[in-house]
C-alpha atoms as one frame of an Amber mdcrd trajectory, in Angstrom:
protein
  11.574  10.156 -11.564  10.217  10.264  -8.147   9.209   8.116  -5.412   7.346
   8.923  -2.705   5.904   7.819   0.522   3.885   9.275   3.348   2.394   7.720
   6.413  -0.134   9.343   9.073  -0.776   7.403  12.126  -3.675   8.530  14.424
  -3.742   6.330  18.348  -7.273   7.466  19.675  -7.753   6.096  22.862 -10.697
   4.000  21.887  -8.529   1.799  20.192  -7.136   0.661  23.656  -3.484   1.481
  22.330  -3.767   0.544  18.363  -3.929   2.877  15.840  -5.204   4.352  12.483
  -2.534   4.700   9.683  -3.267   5.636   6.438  -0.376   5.415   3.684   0.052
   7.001  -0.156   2.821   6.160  -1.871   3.363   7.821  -5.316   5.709   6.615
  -8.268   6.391   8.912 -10.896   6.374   8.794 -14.568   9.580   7.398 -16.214
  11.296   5.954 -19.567  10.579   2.180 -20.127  13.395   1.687 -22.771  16.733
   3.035 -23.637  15.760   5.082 -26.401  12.948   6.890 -24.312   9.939   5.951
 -26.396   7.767   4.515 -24.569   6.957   6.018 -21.065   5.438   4.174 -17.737
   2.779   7.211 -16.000   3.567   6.049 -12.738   1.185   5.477  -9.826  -0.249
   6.301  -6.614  -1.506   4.034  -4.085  -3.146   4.334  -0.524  -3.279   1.573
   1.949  -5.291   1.863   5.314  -4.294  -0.187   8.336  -5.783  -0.742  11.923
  -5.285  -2.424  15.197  -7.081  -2.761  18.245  -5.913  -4.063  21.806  -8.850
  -6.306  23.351  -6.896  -6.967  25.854  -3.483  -7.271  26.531  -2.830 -11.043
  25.220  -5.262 -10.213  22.390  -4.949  -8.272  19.342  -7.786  -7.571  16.245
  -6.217  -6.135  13.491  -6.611  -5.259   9.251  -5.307  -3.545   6.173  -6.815
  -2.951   3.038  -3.942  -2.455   0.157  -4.378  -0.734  -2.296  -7.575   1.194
  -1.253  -8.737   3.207  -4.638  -8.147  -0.546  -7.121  -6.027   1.491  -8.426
  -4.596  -0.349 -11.880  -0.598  -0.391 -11.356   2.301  -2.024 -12.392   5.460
  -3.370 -10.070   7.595  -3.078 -13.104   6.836  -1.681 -16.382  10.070  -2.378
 -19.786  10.203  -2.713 -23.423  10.841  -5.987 -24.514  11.558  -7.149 -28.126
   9.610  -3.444 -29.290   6.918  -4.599 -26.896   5.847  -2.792 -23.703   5.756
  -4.884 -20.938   3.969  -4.723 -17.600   4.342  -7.030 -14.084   0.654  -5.733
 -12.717   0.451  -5.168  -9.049  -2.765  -6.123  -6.811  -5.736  -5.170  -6.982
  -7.688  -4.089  -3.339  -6.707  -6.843  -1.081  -8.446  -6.882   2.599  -6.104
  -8.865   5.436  -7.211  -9.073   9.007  -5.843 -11.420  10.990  -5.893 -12.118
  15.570  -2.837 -12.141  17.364  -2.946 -13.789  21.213  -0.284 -14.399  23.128
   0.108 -16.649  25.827
């Protein structure tokens, strides 16, 4: 069983102080059920996020989850002799504007 998670951030100056961050996160394979039948393959997922200083009172930023729509599940069992799977999200997009005054 393993879980992993890496992030790399990259602050180029033309994003007025924001950044560049891309993620991967990997979950390995492991047993659903006590008596090791039935076996989850595990996952691995990138996410990309950005932000970008207009000004400073203003902020653009976004993320995009799951980048690949990669098929996944948050929680994978056996239940009754049944496999059982809690699927996670497919690509989602957020961006969003912060201001403060």
């Amino acid at each position: 069983n393993t879980i992993s998670n890496l992030r790399l951030n990259y602050q180029p100056q033309l994003l007025n102080g924001g950044r560049i961050e891309l993620e991967w996160s990997h979950l390995g394979k492991y047993w659903m059920d006590q008596g090791n039948t039935t076996k989850y393959d595990g996952h691995e997922l990138y996410n990309l996020r950005a932000n970008y200083f207009v000004n400073k009172a203003f902020e653009v930023y976004a993320r995009v989850m799951n980048l690949a729509d990669e098929h996944y599940a948050t929680a994978a069992a056996v239940s009754s002799g049944n496999p059982q799977y809690a699927p996670g999200m497919p690509r989602t997009v957020y961006a969003g504007v912060d201001y403060k005054f």
